[in-house]
C-alpha cells in the first residue's frame, strides 16, 4: 500500500475512535440506555471506558506505519522534546490520580456498588490544581502527548493532528452536554475557566473563589504507598510478557492479555493487603480506586523506563492507554472482590439507604449545586 493509502487508513481509524467515543457519551444514548436497561449515566461510563480500550487495541493492531520522517531532532532540541513529551504523559496520569476520582471517572465505583448492592456513588465535585483554570485539562495534555515527539513520522503526525482536532471538537461537545445538564448553574465555572487553555489574561485567578469541597483521597498519602510498590512489579511483568515495545498486532494482543493479568493479580493483592481508612463506604472506594490507579500508572511508567533503558528508545505509546485503563478499572473491581466482606463492612444495604434518604428528605429542600454536579460529570477526559 502506498503512503497516501496508509495515511488515509490511519486517519479513518482515529476518526472512528472519535465517532464511537462521542456517540457513546451523548445524552441521547445515556437516556436510551437508562430507559431500556435502567443503567445510570455513571454506570454507563464503564461501558464507554471498556469500548475505548477495545477500540484502541484494535486500531493499534491495524495501524499503518509509513516510516516517512517529517522531523528528526537531535542534541538539545531532542532532549527538550523528550522532556515535554514525558511531562505531558506524567501530567496526564497526575490529573487522574490527584485531580479526579478514577473510580467515578471510569465507572468502576459504580460497578462495585452494583456488585455490593449499594446505593450508587454520588458525584464528587472539587476543583484542585489545573481544574481551577481549565475545564478539561486532560485534553490539554493530549497536545504534548501526541505532538512532542523527537522523531515524527507522517503516520504519527496524522495521529497527532486528527486526535487533537477531535480533542477540541469533543471538548466543545462536552461543554454543551454539561450546559444541558446543569444549565445556568454551570455558567459561573464556565465563565471563570478556559476550555482547554487557561484564561491567563481574562481571568488569572480562574475558579479559585468558587465554593467547592477539597478532595479527600490524598489526605493520607502513605495509604497509597502499596500501589506504588506493586506498580513497580507490574512494570516488570509487562516487560516479561510484552517486551520493550508493542507495535505489531501480536504485540497488541499480548498487551491486552498483560493488562488483564495485571489487573487480576495486582487488584487481588491490593484488595487483600489494604484496609479501609475511612468510615464512609463511598470514601473507602475512592481511596481504593486511587491506590489501584497509582499502581496502574506506575506499571506503565516503569515498563516504559525499562524499555527505554534496554533499547535506548521510548516504547510505542500505543499500549499505554489500554494498559492504564484496564488495570485501574478492572483492578479496582478485583480489589473489592478480593476482600468483599472487609470492603462491605461499613455498607448500608441499598433498600435501607433509600428508605433512610426518603424519610430524612425535608419538603422543599433545594437541589444540590448544579455547578458542583456538572464539575463531577467532567471527571473524565
mmCIF file of C-alpha atoms in Angstrom:
data_model
loop_
_atom_site.group_PDB
_atom_site.id
_atom_site.type_symbol
_atom_site.label_atom_id
_atom_site.label_comp_id
_atom_site.label_asym_id
_atom_site.label_seq_id
_atom_site.Cartn_x
_atom_site.Cartn_y
_atom_site.Cartn_z
ATOM 1 C CA UNK A 1 0.000 0.000 0.000
ATOM 2 C CA UNK A 2 1.292 3.457 -0.882
ATOM 3 C CA UNK A 3 1.947 6.022 1.837
ATOM 4 C CA UNK A 4 -1.132 8.062 0.938
ATOM 5 C CA UNK A 5 -3.332 4.991 1.324
ATOM 6 C CA UNK A 6 -1.766 4.135 4.669
ATOM 7 C CA UNK A 7 -2.300 7.669 5.944
ATOM 8 C CA UNK A 8 -5.946 7.548 4.874
ATOM 9 C CA UNK A 9 -6.438 4.293 6.786
ATOM 10 C CA UNK A 10 -4.768 5.801 9.861
ATOM 11 C CA UNK A 11 -6.888 8.944 9.682
ATOM 12 C CA UNK A 12 -10.074 6.878 9.408
ATOM 13 C CA UNK A 13 -9.028 4.789 12.417
ATOM 14 C CA UNK A 14 -8.613 7.943 14.518
ATOM 15 C CA UNK A 15 -11.893 9.400 13.254
ATOM 16 C CA UNK A 16 -13.571 6.101 14.110
ATOM 17 C CA UNK A 17 -12.398 6.425 17.688
ATOM 18 C CA UNK A 18 -13.885 9.899 17.915
ATOM 19 C CA UNK A 19 -17.201 8.753 16.448
ATOM 20 C CA UNK A 20 -17.613 5.843 18.858
ATOM 21 C CA UNK A 21 -16.321 7.861 21.830
ATOM 22 C CA UNK A 22 -18.667 10.820 21.318
ATOM 23 C CA UNK A 23 -21.532 8.606 20.188
ATOM 24 C CA UNK A 24 -21.498 6.552 23.381
ATOM 25 C CA UNK A 25 -21.190 9.705 25.506
ATOM 26 C CA UNK A 26 -24.226 11.554 24.120
ATOM 27 C CA UNK A 27 -27.102 12.322 26.458
ATOM 28 C CA UNK A 28 -29.486 10.693 23.980
ATOM 29 C CA UNK A 29 -27.644 7.379 24.213
ATOM 30 C CA UNK A 30 -27.481 7.585 28.005
ATOM 31 C CA UNK A 31 -31.214 8.277 28.234
ATOM 32 C CA UNK A 32 -31.958 5.401 25.869
ATOM 33 C CA UNK A 33 -29.743 3.025 27.847
ATOM 34 C CA UNK A 34 -31.412 4.036 31.097
ATOM 35 C CA UNK A 35 -34.874 3.602 29.598
ATOM 36 C CA UNK A 36 -34.045 0.152 28.223
ATOM 37 C CA UNK A 37 -31.820 -1.232 30.987
ATOM 38 C CA UNK A 38 -32.123 1.080 33.987
ATOM 39 C CA UNK A 39 -28.364 1.757 33.867
ATOM 40 C CA UNK A 40 -27.430 5.180 35.231
ATOM 41 C CA UNK A 41 -25.071 7.560 33.411
ATOM 42 C CA UNK A 42 -22.229 6.919 35.862
ATOM 43 C CA UNK A 43 -22.536 3.169 35.307
ATOM 44 C CA UNK A 44 -22.550 3.717 31.538
ATOM 45 C CA UNK A 45 -19.086 5.248 31.875
ATOM 46 C CA UNK A 46 -17.727 1.753 32.449
ATOM 47 C CA UNK A 47 -19.108 0.658 29.078
ATOM 48 C CA UNK A 48 -17.598 3.732 27.437
ATOM 49 C CA UNK A 49 -14.199 3.077 29.022
ATOM 50 C CA UNK A 50 -14.065 -0.586 28.024
ATOM 51 C CA UNK A 51 -15.217 0.273 24.493
ATOM 52 C CA UNK A 52 -12.358 2.787 24.279
ATOM 53 C CA UNK A 53 -9.835 0.152 25.384
ATOM 54 C CA UNK A 54 -11.038 -2.396 22.824
ATOM 55 C CA UNK A 55 -11.071 0.182 20.053
ATOM 56 C CA UNK A 56 -7.573 1.490 20.824
ATOM 57 C CA UNK A 57 -6.113 -2.027 20.851
ATOM 58 C CA UNK A 58 -7.847 -2.889 17.567
ATOM 59 C CA UNK A 59 -6.823 0.394 15.924
ATOM 60 C CA UNK A 60 -3.220 -0.050 17.048
ATOM 61 C CA UNK A 61 -3.192 -3.551 15.554
ATOM 62 C CA UNK A 62 -4.497 -2.177 12.232
ATOM 63 C CA UNK A 63 -2.278 0.914 12.241
ATOM 64 C CA UNK A 64 -0.282 1.535 9.051
ATOM 65 C CA UNK A 65 3.225 2.818 9.796
ATOM 66 C CA UNK A 66 4.827 4.709 6.941
ATOM 67 C CA UNK A 67 8.370 5.234 8.180
ATOM 68 C CA UNK A 68 8.425 8.581 6.348
ATOM 69 C CA UNK A 69 10.109 11.071 8.661
ATOM 70 C CA UNK A 70 8.702 14.581 8.989
ATOM 71 C CA UNK A 71 11.260 15.710 11.533
ATOM 72 C CA UNK A 72 14.022 14.024 13.494
ATOM 73 C CA UNK A 73 15.570 16.139 16.216
ATOM 74 C CA UNK A 74 18.933 15.698 17.863
ATOM 75 C CA UNK A 75 21.003 17.324 20.577
ATOM 76 C CA UNK A 76 19.357 19.902 22.809
ATOM 77 C CA UNK A 77 16.176 20.068 20.725
ATOM 78 C CA UNK A 78 15.694 16.313 21.080
ATOM 79 C CA UNK A 79 16.173 16.467 24.849
ATOM 80 C CA UNK A 80 13.676 19.330 25.157
ATOM 81 C CA UNK A 81 11.099 17.495 23.042
ATOM 82 C CA UNK A 82 11.536 14.293 25.045
ATOM 83 C CA UNK A 83 11.131 16.267 28.266
ATOM 84 C CA UNK A 84 7.903 17.868 27.003
ATOM 85 C CA UNK A 85 6.507 14.507 25.907
ATOM 86 C CA UNK A 86 7.351 12.826 29.214
ATOM 87 C CA UNK A 87 5.985 15.779 31.180
ATOM 88 C CA UNK A 88 2.724 15.631 29.209
ATOM 89 C CA UNK A 89 2.237 11.912 29.890
ATOM 90 C CA UNK A 90 3.115 12.314 33.555
ATOM 91 C CA UNK A 91 0.698 15.255 33.788
ATOM 92 C CA UNK A 92 -1.994 13.072 32.216
ATOM 93 C CA UNK A 93 -1.582 10.495 34.989
ATOM 94 C CA UNK A 94 -1.205 13.181 37.662
ATOM 95 C CA UNK A 95 -4.541 14.635 36.618
ATOM 96 C CA UNK A 96 -6.317 11.330 37.067
ATOM 97 C CA UNK A 97 -4.580 10.459 40.311
ATOM 98 C CA UNK A 98 -4.772 13.820 42.091
ATOM 99 C CA UNK A 99 -7.436 15.923 40.389
ATOM 100 C CA UNK A 100 -10.065 13.277 39.600
ATOM 101 C CA UNK A 101 -11.628 10.282 41.271
ATOM 102 C CA UNK A 102 -10.686 7.468 38.874
ATOM 103 C CA UNK A 103 -13.355 5.149 40.236
ATOM 104 C CA UNK A 104 -16.042 7.675 39.314
ATOM 105 C CA UNK A 105 -14.358 8.887 36.147
ATOM 106 C CA UNK A 106 -14.244 5.458 34.529
ATOM 107 C CA UNK A 107 -17.198 3.751 36.173
ATOM 108 C CA UNK A 108 -15.512 1.109 38.340
ATOM 109 C CA UNK A 109 -17.025 2.503 41.567
ATOM 110 C CA UNK A 110 -20.490 2.235 40.051
ATOM 111 C CA UNK A 111 -19.831 -1.366 39.012
ATOM 112 C CA UNK A 112 -18.539 -2.180 42.503
ATOM 113 C CA UNK A 113 -21.635 -0.557 44.028
ATOM 114 C CA UNK A 114 -23.867 -2.721 41.873
ATOM 115 C CA UNK A 115 -21.915 -5.841 42.835
ATOM 116 C CA UNK A 116 -22.290 -4.900 46.517
ATOM 117 C CA UNK A 117 -25.965 -3.930 46.110
ATOM 118 C CA UNK A 118 -25.039 -0.499 47.395
ATOM 119 C CA UNK A 119 -26.508 2.867 46.559
ATOM 120 C CA UNK A 120 -24.687 4.282 43.562
ATOM 121 C CA UNK A 121 -21.872 6.781 44.195
ATOM 122 C CA UNK A 122 -22.514 10.495 44.222
ATOM 123 C CA UNK A 123 -20.624 12.883 42.008
ATOM 124 C CA UNK A 124 -17.575 14.331 43.710
ATOM 125 C CA UNK A 125 -17.083 17.956 42.768
ATOM 126 C CA UNK A 126 -13.794 19.503 43.694
ATOM 127 C CA UNK A 127 -11.590 21.973 41.969
ATOM 128 C CA UNK A 128 -7.915 21.408 42.539
ATOM 129 C CA UNK A 129 -4.750 22.065 40.592
ATOM 130 C CA UNK A 130 -5.266 22.861 36.932
ATOM 131 C CA UNK A 131 -9.057 22.431 37.157
ATOM 132 C CA UNK A 132 -9.159 25.860 38.756
ATOM 133 C CA UNK A 133 -8.253 27.312 35.368
ATOM 134 C CA UNK A 134 -9.083 24.651 32.762
ATOM 135 C CA UNK A 135 -12.329 22.721 32.449
ATOM 136 C CA UNK A 136 -10.743 19.794 30.594
ATOM 137 C CA UNK A 137 -7.031 19.668 31.499
ATOM 138 C CA UNK A 138 -6.703 16.051 30.310
ATOM 139 C CA UNK A 139 -7.496 17.330 26.828
ATOM 140 C CA UNK A 140 -4.778 19.959 27.230
ATOM 141 C CA UNK A 141 -2.238 17.233 27.983
ATOM 142 C CA UNK A 142 -3.094 15.481 24.700
ATOM 143 C CA UNK A 143 -1.311 18.171 22.679
ATOM 144 C CA UNK A 144 2.048 17.448 24.296
ATOM 145 C CA UNK A 145 1.433 13.695 24.443
ATOM 146 C CA UNK A 146 0.975 13.400 20.677
ATOM 147 C CA UNK A 147 2.875 16.333 19.158
ATOM 148 C CA UNK A 148 6.061 16.407 21.276
ATOM 149 C CA UNK A 149 7.894 13.547 19.595
ATOM 150 C CA UNK A 150 11.614 13.949 18.795
ATOM 151 C CA UNK A 151 11.092 11.772 15.708
ATOM 152 C CA UNK A 152 7.812 12.429 13.915
ATOM 153 C CA UNK A 153 6.723 10.233 11.025
ATOM 154 C CA UNK A 154 3.853 11.049 8.699
ATOM 155 C CA UNK A 155 1.543 8.458 10.265
ATOM 156 C CA UNK A 156 2.231 9.790 13.773
ATOM 157 C CA UNK A 157 1.650 13.336 12.543
ATOM 158 C CA UNK A 158 -1.727 12.258 11.171
ATOM 159 C CA UNK A 159 -2.454 10.733 14.580
ATOM 160 C CA UNK A 160 -1.471 13.928 16.408
ATOM 161 C CA UNK A 161 -3.405 16.246 14.078
ATOM 162 C CA UNK A 162 -6.626 14.230 13.855
ATOM 163 C CA UNK A 163 -6.643 13.330 17.553
ATOM 164 C CA UNK A 164 -6.338 16.953 18.583
ATOM 165 C CA UNK A 165 -8.896 18.187 16.058
ATOM 166 C CA UNK A 166 -11.294 15.739 17.662
ATOM 167 C CA UNK A 167 -9.889 16.776 21.044
ATOM 168 C CA UNK A 168 -11.106 20.346 20.501
ATOM 169 C CA UNK A 169 -14.433 19.300 18.960
ATOM 170 C CA UNK A 170 -15.012 16.770 21.747
ATOM 171 C CA UNK A 171 -14.289 19.382 24.418
ATOM 172 C CA UNK A 172 -16.852 21.745 22.882
ATOM 173 C CA UNK A 173 -19.445 18.957 22.730
ATOM 174 C CA UNK A 174 -18.653 18.002 26.319
ATOM 175 C CA UNK A 175 -19.192 21.606 27.399
ATOM 176 C CA UNK A 176 -22.563 21.630 25.655
ATOM 177 C CA UNK A 177 -23.603 18.430 27.449
ATOM 178 C CA UNK A 178 -22.699 19.954 30.803
ATOM 179 C CA UNK A 179 -24.637 23.115 29.994
ATOM 180 C CA UNK A 180 -27.626 20.936 29.071
ATOM 181 C CA UNK A 181 -27.291 19.042 32.372
ATOM 182 C CA UNK A 182 -26.703 21.990 34.708
ATOM 183 C CA UNK A 183 -27.971 24.993 32.781
ATOM 184 C CA UNK A 184 -27.237 28.429 34.242
ATOM 185 C CA UNK A 185 -25.684 26.938 37.392
ATOM 186 C CA UNK A 186 -22.725 25.697 35.315
ATOM 187 C CA UNK A 187 -22.038 29.095 33.805
ATOM 188 C CA UNK A 188 -20.100 30.645 36.725
ATOM 189 C CA UNK A 189 -17.473 27.917 36.402
ATOM 190 C CA UNK A 190 -17.613 28.158 32.605
ATOM 191 C CA UNK A 191 -17.128 31.945 32.690
ATOM 192 C CA UNK A 192 -14.143 31.752 35.040
ATOM 193 C CA UNK A 193 -12.185 28.986 33.286
ATOM 194 C CA UNK A 194 -10.830 28.090 29.873
ATOM 195 C CA UNK A 195 -11.982 25.145 27.780
ATOM 196 C CA UNK A 196 -8.543 23.654 27.117
ATOM 197 C CA UNK A 197 -6.139 26.502 27.847
ATOM 198 C CA UNK A 198 -6.160 28.732 30.955
ATOM 199 C CA UNK A 199 -7.714 32.219 30.778
ATOM 200 C CA UNK A 200 -4.410 33.859 31.656
ATOM 201 C CA UNK A 201 -5.324 37.388 30.589
ATOM 202 C CA UNK A 202 -9.089 37.231 31.008
ATOM 203 C CA UNK A 203 -9.137 35.730 34.488
ATOM 204 C CA UNK A 204 -5.766 34.739 36.009
ATOM 205 C CA UNK A 205 -7.406 33.529 39.268
ATOM 206 C CA UNK A 206 -9.638 31.064 37.456
ATOM 207 C CA UNK A 207 -12.315 29.472 39.653
ATOM 208 C CA UNK A 208 -10.335 29.823 42.876
ATOM 209 C CA UNK A 209 -13.164 31.736 44.584
ATOM 210 C CA UNK A 210 -15.956 29.318 43.675
ATOM 211 C CA UNK A 211 -17.082 27.414 46.814
ATOM 212 C CA UNK A 212 -16.268 23.738 46.303
ATOM 213 C CA UNK A 213 -15.043 20.976 48.545
ATOM 214 C CA UNK A 214 -11.417 19.921 48.636
ATOM 215 C CA UNK A 215 -10.518 16.361 47.545
ATOM 216 C CA UNK A 216 -10.040 13.819 50.311
ATOM 217 C CA UNK A 217 -8.375 10.892 48.541
ATOM 218 C CA UNK A 218 -4.833 12.156 49.276
ATOM 219 C CA UNK A 219 -5.479 13.219 52.869
ATOM 220 C CA UNK A 220 -3.160 10.361 53.963
ATOM 221 C CA UNK A 221 -0.643 9.846 51.126
ATOM 222 C CA UNK A 222 1.012 6.917 52.912
ATOM 223 C CA UNK A 223 -2.093 4.767 52.464
ATOM 224 C CA UNK A 224 -1.436 4.707 48.705
ATOM 225 C CA UNK A 225 2.203 3.561 49.038
ATOM 226 C CA UNK A 226 1.307 -0.115 48.337
ATOM 227 C CA UNK A 227 0.017 0.972 44.934
ATOM 228 C CA UNK A 228 3.411 2.471 44.109
ATOM 229 C CA UNK A 229 5.321 -0.635 45.243
ATOM 230 C CA UNK A 230 3.044 -3.090 43.440
ATOM 231 C CA UNK A 231 3.121 -0.878 40.341
ATOM 232 C CA UNK A 232 6.902 -1.244 40.096
ATOM 233 C CA UNK A 233 6.497 -5.025 39.992
ATOM 234 C CA UNK A 234 3.686 -4.646 37.452
ATOM 235 C CA UNK A 235 6.031 -2.769 35.113
ATOM 236 C CA UNK A 236 8.473 -5.670 35.305
ATOM 237 C CA UNK A 237 5.654 -8.093 34.495
ATOM 238 C CA UNK A 238 4.771 -6.049 31.414
ATOM 239 C CA UNK A 239 8.364 -6.214 30.230
ATOM 240 C CA UNK A 240 8.411 -10.003 30.584
ATOM 241 C CA UNK A 241 5.064 -10.510 28.847
ATOM 242 C CA UNK A 242 5.189 -7.785 26.172
ATOM 243 C CA UNK A 243 8.855 -6.938 25.747
ATOM 244 C CA UNK A 244 10.188 -3.390 25.356
ATOM 245 C CA UNK A 245 7.725 -2.418 22.606
ATOM 246 C CA UNK A 246 4.158 -3.061 21.493
ATOM 247 C CA UNK A 247 3.860 -2.443 17.758
ATOM 248 C CA UNK A 248 2.597 -5.470 15.829
ATOM 249 C CA UNK A 249 -0.934 -6.940 16.068
ATOM 250 C CA UNK A 250 0.513 -9.805 18.125
ATOM 251 C CA UNK A 251 2.168 -7.258 20.444
ATOM 252 C CA UNK A 252 -1.160 -5.512 20.964
ATOM 253 C CA UNK A 253 -2.846 -8.837 21.723
ATOM 254 C CA UNK A 254 -0.103 -9.559 24.256
ATOM 255 C CA UNK A 255 -0.550 -6.075 25.729
ATOM 256 C CA UNK A 256 -4.266 -6.675 26.150
ATOM 257 C CA UNK A 257 -3.588 -10.001 27.877
ATOM 258 C CA UNK A 258 -0.898 -8.457 30.053
ATOM 259 C CA UNK A 259 -3.330 -5.732 31.134
ATOM 260 C CA UNK A 260 -5.981 -8.277 32.088
ATOM 261 C CA UNK A 261 -3.474 -10.399 34.006
ATOM 262 C CA UNK A 262 -2.025 -7.315 35.686
ATOM 263 C CA UNK A 263 -5.489 -6.141 36.722
ATOM 264 C CA UNK A 264 -6.280 -9.546 38.212
ATOM 265 C CA UNK A 265 -3.001 -10.076 40.085
ATOM 266 C CA UNK A 266 -2.437 -6.555 41.399
ATOM 267 C CA UNK A 267 -6.116 -5.973 42.110
ATOM 268 C CA UNK A 268 -6.447 -9.119 44.199
ATOM 269 C CA UNK A 269 -3.183 -8.372 46.005
ATOM 270 C CA UNK A 270 -4.052 -4.771 46.839
ATOM 271 C CA UNK A 271 -7.583 -5.653 47.846
ATOM 272 C CA UNK A 272 -6.282 -8.274 50.268
ATOM 273 C CA UNK A 273 -3.478 -6.118 51.726
ATOM 274 C CA UNK A 274 -5.201 -2.764 52.048
ATOM 275 C CA UNK A 275 -7.596 -1.827 54.834
ATOM 276 C CA UNK A 276 -10.381 0.778 54.808
ATOM 277 C CA UNK A 277 -9.127 4.148 56.071
ATOM 278 C CA UNK A 278 -12.470 5.948 56.187
ATOM 279 C CA UNK A 279 -15.821 5.384 57.867
ATOM 280 C CA UNK A 280 -17.871 6.197 54.762
ATOM 281 C CA UNK A 281 -18.146 3.391 52.192
ATOM 282 C CA UNK A 282 -18.034 5.791 49.249
ATOM 283 C CA UNK A 283 -14.827 7.377 50.544
ATOM 284 C CA UNK A 284 -13.378 3.894 51.036
ATOM 285 C CA UNK A 285 -13.957 3.163 47.351
ATOM 286 C CA UNK A 286 -12.426 6.475 46.340
ATOM 287 C CA UNK A 287 -9.333 5.593 48.391
ATOM 288 C CA UNK A 288 -9.184 2.061 46.993
ATOM 289 C CA UNK A 289 -9.613 3.132 43.370
ATOM 290 C CA UNK A 290 -6.897 5.777 43.842
ATOM 291 C CA UNK A 291 -4.398 3.209 45.152
ATOM 292 C CA UNK A 292 -5.200 0.869 42.270
ATOM 293 C CA UNK A 293 -4.904 3.752 39.781
ATOM 294 C CA UNK A 294 -1.483 4.669 41.196
ATOM 295 C CA UNK A 295 -0.485 1.036 40.694
ATOM 296 C CA UNK A 296 -1.747 1.145 37.087
ATOM 297 C CA UNK A 297 0.084 4.382 36.223
ATOM 298 C CA UNK A 298 3.305 3.263 37.921
ATOM 299 C CA UNK A 299 3.184 -0.012 35.991
ATOM 300 C CA UNK A 300 3.026 1.732 32.623
ATOM 301 C CA UNK A 301 5.730 4.258 33.523
ATOM 302 C CA UNK A 302 8.017 1.514 34.871
ATOM 303 C CA UNK A 303 7.543 -0.555 31.703
ATOM 304 C CA UNK A 304 8.381 2.494 29.569
ATOM 305 C CA UNK A 305 11.538 3.230 31.591
ATOM 306 C CA UNK A 306 12.759 -0.384 31.442
ATOM 307 C CA UNK A 307 12.175 -0.476 27.683
ATOM 308 C CA UNK A 308 13.982 2.823 27.228
ATOM 309 C CA UNK A 309 16.990 1.662 29.239
ATOM 310 C CA UNK A 310 17.070 -1.648 27.352
ATOM 311 C CA UNK A 311 16.745 -0.353 23.796
ATOM 312 C CA UNK A 312 17.636 3.337 24.013
ATOM 313 C CA UNK A 313 14.190 4.212 22.646
ATOM 314 C CA UNK A 314 10.902 5.013 24.304
ATOM 315 C CA UNK A 315 8.338 2.237 23.856
ATOM 316 C CA UNK A 316 5.488 2.852 21.461
ATOM 317 C CA UNK A 317 2.698 4.553 23.371
ATOM 318 C CA UNK A 318 0.030 2.528 21.520
ATOM 319 C CA UNK A 319 -0.380 0.280 24.547
ATOM 320 C CA UNK A 320 -0.031 2.949 27.241
ATOM 321 C CA UNK A 321 -3.701 3.918 27.469
ATOM 322 C CA UNK A 322 -5.152 0.382 27.219
ATOM 323 C CA UNK A 323 -2.793 -0.887 29.931
ATOM 324 C CA UNK A 324 -3.679 2.080 32.131
ATOM 325 C CA UNK A 325 -7.443 1.834 31.593
ATOM 326 C CA UNK A 326 -7.630 -1.932 32.049
ATOM 327 C CA UNK A 327 -5.657 -2.117 35.285
ATOM 328 C CA UNK A 328 -7.130 0.935 37.003
ATOM 329 C CA UNK A 329 -10.673 -0.101 36.054
ATOM 330 C CA UNK A 330 -10.751 -3.885 36.446
ATOM 331 C CA UNK A 331 -8.073 -3.728 39.149
ATOM 332 C CA UNK A 332 -10.485 -1.766 41.356
ATOM 333 C CA UNK A 333 -13.205 -4.374 40.791
ATOM 334 C CA UNK A 334 -10.851 -7.266 41.602
ATOM 335 C CA UNK A 335 -9.553 -5.410 44.663
ATOM 336 C CA UNK A 336 -13.068 -5.107 46.025
ATOM 337 C CA UNK A 337 -13.835 -8.763 45.306
ATOM 338 C CA UNK A 338 -10.582 -9.871 46.994
ATOM 339 C CA UNK A 339 -11.878 -8.648 50.341
ATOM 340 C CA UNK A 340 -15.563 -8.179 49.710
ATOM 341 C CA UNK A 341 -16.550 -8.712 53.343
ATOM 342 C CA UNK A 342 -13.918 -6.266 54.562
ATOM 343 C CA UNK A 343 -14.806 -3.591 51.989
ATOM 344 C CA UNK A 344 -18.543 -4.029 52.651
ATOM 345 C CA UNK A 345 -18.369 -3.814 56.449
ATOM 346 C CA UNK A 346 -19.463 -0.160 56.603
ATOM 347 C CA UNK A 347 -22.003 -0.520 53.829
ATOM 348 C CA UNK A 348 -25.645 0.331 54.437
ATOM 349 C CA UNK A 349 -27.888 -2.042 52.446
ATOM 350 C CA UNK A 350 -29.393 -0.405 49.375
ATOM 351 C CA UNK A 351 -33.009 -0.773 50.491
ATOM 352 C CA UNK A 352 -32.317 0.748 53.909
ATOM 353 C CA UNK A 353 -30.288 3.598 52.392
ATOM 354 C CA UNK A 354 -33.142 4.517 50.047
ATOM 355 C CA UNK A 355 -35.718 4.394 52.852
ATOM 356 C CA UNK A 356 -33.494 6.493 55.133
ATOM 357 C CA UNK A 357 -32.960 9.087 52.426
ATOM 358 C CA UNK A 358 -36.703 9.360 51.807
ATOM 359 C CA UNK A 359 -37.507 9.713 55.496
ATOM 360 C CA UNK A 360 -34.913 12.422 56.092
ATOM 361 C CA UNK A 361 -35.554 14.413 52.926
ATOM 362 C CA UNK A 362 -37.198 17.703 54.022
ATOM 363 C CA UNK A 363 -40.030 19.113 51.958
ATOM 364 C CA UNK A 364 -38.910 21.879 49.652
ATOM 365 C CA UNK A 365 -35.218 21.131 50.117
ATOM 366 C CA UNK A 366 -33.197 22.901 47.439
ATOM 367 C CA UNK A 367 -31.380 20.774 44.904
ATOM 368 C CA UNK A 368 -27.608 20.308 45.258
ATOM 369 C CA UNK A 369 -25.427 22.755 43.424
ATOM 370 C CA UNK A 370 -25.740 22.023 39.728
ATOM 371 C CA UNK A 371 -22.361 23.618 39.238
ATOM 372 C CA UNK A 372 -20.851 21.016 41.533
ATOM 373 C CA UNK A 373 -22.716 18.234 39.779
ATOM 374 C CA UNK A 374 -21.561 19.441 36.398
ATOM 375 C CA UNK A 375 -17.945 19.519 37.519
ATOM 376 C CA UNK A 376 -18.372 15.998 38.775
ATOM 377 C CA UNK A 377 -19.724 14.989 35.366
ATOM 378 C CA UNK A 378 -16.486 16.355 33.898
ATOM 379 C CA UNK A 379 -14.437 13.832 35.858
ATOM 380 C CA UNK A 380 -13.117 12.136 32.742
ATOM 381 C CA UNK A 381 -11.306 13.212 29.626
#
